[in-house]
mmCIF file of N, CA and C in Angstrom:
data_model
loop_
_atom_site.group_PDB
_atom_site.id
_atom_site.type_symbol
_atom_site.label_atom_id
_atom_site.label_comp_id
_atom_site.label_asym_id
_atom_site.label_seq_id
_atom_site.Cartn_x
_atom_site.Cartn_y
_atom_site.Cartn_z
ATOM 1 N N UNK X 6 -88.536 6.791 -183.962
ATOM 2 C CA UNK X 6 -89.303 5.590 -184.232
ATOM 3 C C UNK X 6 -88.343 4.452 -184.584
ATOM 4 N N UNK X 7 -88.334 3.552 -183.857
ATOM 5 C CA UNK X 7 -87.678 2.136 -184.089
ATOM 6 C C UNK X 7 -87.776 1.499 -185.485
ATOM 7 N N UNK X 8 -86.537 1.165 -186.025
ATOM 8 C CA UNK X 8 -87.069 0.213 -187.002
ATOM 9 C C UNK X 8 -87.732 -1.393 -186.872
ATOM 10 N N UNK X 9 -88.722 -1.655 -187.903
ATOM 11 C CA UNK X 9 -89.152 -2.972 -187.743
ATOM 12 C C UNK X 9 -88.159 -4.425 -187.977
ATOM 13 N N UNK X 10 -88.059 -4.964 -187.322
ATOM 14 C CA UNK X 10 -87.336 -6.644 -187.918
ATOM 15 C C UNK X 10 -87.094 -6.659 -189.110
ATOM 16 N N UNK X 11 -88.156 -7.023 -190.190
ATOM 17 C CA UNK X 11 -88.103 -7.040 -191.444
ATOM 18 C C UNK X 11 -86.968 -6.273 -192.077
ATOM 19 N N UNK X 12 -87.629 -4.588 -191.831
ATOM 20 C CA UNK X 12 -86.567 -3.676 -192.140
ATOM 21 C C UNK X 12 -85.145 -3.914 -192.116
ATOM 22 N N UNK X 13 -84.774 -3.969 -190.638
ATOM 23 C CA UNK X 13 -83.444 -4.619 -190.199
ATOM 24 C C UNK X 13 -82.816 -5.854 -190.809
ATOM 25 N N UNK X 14 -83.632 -6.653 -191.659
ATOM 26 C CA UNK X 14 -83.029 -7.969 -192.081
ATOM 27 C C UNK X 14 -82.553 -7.547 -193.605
ATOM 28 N N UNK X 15 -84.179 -6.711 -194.268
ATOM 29 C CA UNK X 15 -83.761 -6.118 -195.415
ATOM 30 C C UNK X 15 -82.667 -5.405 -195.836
ATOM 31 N N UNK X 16 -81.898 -4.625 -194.572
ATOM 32 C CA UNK X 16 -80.840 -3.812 -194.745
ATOM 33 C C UNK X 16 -79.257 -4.280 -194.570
ATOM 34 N N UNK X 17 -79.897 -5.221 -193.516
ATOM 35 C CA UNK X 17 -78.708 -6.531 -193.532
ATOM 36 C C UNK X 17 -78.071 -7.380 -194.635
ATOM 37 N N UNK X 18 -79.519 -7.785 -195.413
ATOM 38 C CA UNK X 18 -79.337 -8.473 -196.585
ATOM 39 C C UNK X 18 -78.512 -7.505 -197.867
ATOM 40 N N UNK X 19 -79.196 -5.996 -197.728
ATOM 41 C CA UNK X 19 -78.282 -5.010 -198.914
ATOM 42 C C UNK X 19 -77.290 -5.357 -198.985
ATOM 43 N N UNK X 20 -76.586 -4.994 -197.597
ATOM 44 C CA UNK X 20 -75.457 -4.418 -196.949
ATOM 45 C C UNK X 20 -74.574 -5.731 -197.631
ATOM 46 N N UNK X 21 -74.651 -7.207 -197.137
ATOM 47 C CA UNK X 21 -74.546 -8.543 -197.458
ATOM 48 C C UNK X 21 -73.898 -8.450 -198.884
ATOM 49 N N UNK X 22 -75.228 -8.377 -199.567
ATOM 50 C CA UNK X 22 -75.457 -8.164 -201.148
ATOM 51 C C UNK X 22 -73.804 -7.296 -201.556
ATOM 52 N N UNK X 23 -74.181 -6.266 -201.361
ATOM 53 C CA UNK X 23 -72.508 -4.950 -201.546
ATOM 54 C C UNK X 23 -71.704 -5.614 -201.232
ATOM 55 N N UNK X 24 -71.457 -5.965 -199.861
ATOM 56 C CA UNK X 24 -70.004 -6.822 -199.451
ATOM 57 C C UNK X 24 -69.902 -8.114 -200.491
ATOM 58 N N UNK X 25 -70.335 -8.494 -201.386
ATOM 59 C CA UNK X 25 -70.238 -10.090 -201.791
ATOM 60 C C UNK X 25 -69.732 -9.128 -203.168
ATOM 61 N N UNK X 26 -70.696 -7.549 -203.670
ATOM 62 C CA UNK X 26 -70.054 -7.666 -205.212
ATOM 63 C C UNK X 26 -68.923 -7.276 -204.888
ATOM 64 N N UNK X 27 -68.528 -6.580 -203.474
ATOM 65 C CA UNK X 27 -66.905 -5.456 -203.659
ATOM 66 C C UNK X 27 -65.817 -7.001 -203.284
ATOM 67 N N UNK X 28 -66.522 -7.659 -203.240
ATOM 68 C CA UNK X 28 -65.174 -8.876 -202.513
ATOM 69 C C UNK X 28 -65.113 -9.536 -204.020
ATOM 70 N N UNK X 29 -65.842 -10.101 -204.875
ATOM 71 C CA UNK X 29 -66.139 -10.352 -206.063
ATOM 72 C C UNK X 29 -65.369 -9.899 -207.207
ATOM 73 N N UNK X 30 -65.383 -8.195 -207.095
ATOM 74 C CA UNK X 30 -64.638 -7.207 -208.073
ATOM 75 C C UNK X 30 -62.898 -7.573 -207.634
ATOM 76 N N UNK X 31 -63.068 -7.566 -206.097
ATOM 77 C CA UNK X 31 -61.664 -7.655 -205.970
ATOM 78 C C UNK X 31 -61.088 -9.007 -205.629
ATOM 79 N N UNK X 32 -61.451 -9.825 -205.845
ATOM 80 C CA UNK X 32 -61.122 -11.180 -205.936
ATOM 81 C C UNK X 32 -60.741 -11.395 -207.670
ATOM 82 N N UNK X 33 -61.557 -10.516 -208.413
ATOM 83 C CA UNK X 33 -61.513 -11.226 -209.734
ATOM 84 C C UNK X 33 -59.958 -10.165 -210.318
ATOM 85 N N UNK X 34 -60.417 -8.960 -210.149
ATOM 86 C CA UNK X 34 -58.884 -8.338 -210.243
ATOM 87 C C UNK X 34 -57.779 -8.267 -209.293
ATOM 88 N N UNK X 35 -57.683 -8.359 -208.096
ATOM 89 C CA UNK X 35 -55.977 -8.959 -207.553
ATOM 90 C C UNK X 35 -56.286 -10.028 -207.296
ATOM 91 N N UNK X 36 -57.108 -10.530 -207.018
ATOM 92 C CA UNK X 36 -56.305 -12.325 -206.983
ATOM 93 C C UNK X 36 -56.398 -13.380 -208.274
ATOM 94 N N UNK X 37 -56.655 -12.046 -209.339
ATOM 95 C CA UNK X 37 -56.825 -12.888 -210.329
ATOM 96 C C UNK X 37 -57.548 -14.331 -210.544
ATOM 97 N N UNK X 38 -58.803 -14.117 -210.182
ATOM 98 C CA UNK X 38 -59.415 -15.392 -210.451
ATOM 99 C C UNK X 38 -60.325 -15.230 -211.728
ATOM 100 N N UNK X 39 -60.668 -16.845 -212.168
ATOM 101 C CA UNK X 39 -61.418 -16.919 -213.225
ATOM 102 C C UNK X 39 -62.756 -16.173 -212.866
ATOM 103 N N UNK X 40 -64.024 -16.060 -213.938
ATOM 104 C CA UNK X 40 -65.162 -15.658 -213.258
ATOM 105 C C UNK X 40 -66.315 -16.040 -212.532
ATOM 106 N N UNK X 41 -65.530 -17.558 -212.922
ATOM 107 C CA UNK X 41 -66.351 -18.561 -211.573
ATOM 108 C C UNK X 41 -66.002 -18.295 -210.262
ATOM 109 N N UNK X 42 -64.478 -18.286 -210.082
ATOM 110 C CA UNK X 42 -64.145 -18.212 -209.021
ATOM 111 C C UNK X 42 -64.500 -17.042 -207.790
ATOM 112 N N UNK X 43 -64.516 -15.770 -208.903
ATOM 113 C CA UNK X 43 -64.503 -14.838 -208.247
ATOM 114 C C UNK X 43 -66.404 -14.499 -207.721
ATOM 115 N N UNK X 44 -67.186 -15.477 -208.703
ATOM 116 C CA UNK X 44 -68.042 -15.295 -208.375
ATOM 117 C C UNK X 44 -68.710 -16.379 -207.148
ATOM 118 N N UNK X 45 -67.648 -17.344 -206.906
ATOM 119 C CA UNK X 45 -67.511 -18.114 -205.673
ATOM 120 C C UNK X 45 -67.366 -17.847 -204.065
ATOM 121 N N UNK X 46 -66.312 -16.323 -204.506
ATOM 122 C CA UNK X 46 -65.975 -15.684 -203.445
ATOM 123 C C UNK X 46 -66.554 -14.861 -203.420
ATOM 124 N N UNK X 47 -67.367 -14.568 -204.029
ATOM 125 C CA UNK X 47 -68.589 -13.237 -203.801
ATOM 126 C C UNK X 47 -69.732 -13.425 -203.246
ATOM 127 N N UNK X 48 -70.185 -15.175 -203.510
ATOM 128 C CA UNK X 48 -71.214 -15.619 -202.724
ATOM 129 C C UNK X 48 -70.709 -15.596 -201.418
ATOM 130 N N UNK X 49 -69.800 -16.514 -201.276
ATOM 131 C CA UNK X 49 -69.096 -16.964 -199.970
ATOM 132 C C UNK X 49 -69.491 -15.806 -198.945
ATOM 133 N N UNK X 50 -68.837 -14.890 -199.306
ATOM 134 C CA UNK X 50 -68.481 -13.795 -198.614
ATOM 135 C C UNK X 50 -70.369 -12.782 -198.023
ATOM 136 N N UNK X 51 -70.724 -13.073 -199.434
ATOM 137 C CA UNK X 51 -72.031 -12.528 -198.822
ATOM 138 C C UNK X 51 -72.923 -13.493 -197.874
ATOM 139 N N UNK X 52 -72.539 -14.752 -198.081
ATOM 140 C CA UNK X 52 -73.847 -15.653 -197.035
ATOM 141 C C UNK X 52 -72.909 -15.098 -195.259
ATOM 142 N N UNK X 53 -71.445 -15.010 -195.988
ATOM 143 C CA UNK X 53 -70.939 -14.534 -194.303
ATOM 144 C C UNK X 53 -71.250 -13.520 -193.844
ATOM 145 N N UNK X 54 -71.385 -11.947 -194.522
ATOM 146 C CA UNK X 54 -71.916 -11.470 -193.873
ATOM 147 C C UNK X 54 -73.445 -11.532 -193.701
ATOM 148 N N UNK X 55 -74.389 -11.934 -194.109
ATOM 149 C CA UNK X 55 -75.421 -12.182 -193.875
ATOM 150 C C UNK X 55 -75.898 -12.940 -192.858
ATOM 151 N N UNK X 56 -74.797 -13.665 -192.859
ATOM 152 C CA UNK X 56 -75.081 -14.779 -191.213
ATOM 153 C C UNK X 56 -74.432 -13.755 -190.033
ATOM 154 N N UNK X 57 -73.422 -13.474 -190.008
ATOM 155 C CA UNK X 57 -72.900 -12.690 -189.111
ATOM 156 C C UNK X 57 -73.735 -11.199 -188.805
ATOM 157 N N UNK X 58 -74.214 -10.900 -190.059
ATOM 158 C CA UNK X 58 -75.272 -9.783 -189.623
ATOM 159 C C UNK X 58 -76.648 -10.007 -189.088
ATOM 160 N N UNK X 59 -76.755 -11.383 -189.518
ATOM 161 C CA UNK X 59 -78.577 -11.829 -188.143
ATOM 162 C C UNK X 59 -77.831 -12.130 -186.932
ATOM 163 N N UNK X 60 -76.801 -12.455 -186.575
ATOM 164 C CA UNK X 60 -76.061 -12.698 -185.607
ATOM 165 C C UNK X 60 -76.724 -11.707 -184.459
ATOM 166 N N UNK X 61 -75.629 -10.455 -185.199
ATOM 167 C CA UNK X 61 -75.765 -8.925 -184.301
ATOM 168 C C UNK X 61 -77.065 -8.705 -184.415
ATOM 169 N N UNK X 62 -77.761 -8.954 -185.318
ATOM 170 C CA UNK X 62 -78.892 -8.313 -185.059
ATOM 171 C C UNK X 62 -79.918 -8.965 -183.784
ATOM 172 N N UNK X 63 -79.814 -10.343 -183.718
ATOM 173 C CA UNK X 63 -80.248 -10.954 -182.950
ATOM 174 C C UNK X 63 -79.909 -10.818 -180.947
ATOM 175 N N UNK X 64 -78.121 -10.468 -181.115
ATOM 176 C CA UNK X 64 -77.624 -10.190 -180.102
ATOM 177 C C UNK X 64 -78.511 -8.377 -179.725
ATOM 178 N N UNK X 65 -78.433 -7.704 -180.695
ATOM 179 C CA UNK X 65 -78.891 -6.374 -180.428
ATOM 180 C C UNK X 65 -80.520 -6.326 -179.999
ATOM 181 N N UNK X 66 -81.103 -7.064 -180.760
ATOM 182 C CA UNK X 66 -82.232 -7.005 -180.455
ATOM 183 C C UNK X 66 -82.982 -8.325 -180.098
ATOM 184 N N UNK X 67 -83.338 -8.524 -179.129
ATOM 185 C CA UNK X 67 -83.906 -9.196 -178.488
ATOM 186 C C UNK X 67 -85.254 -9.902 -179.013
#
């Protein structure tokens, strides 16, 4: 059984979510940033994969 759209966006968005805290954790301990910063690069990083993941999803599914 196929998953629904929704589903697929919801899992996109997790996935997003994880990549923004593990870039976050490690932005704030090796690159030593303040906790603004690191929480700068944690957004950053999650709207990218989040855009890049409707991307594929869009390319994958029609």
């Amino acid at each position: 059984m196929p998953l629904s759209k929704a589903t697929l966006v919801t899992l996109v968005a997790l996935i997003a979510g994880f990549a923004g805290i593990v870039v976050g954790i490690f932005a704030g301990g090796v690159g030593h940033l303040t906790p603004f910063g690191a929480t700068a690069a944690a957004v950053g990083a999650a709207v990218a994969a989040f855009g890049i993941g409707l991307a594929v999803l869009a390319y994958l599914r029609p």
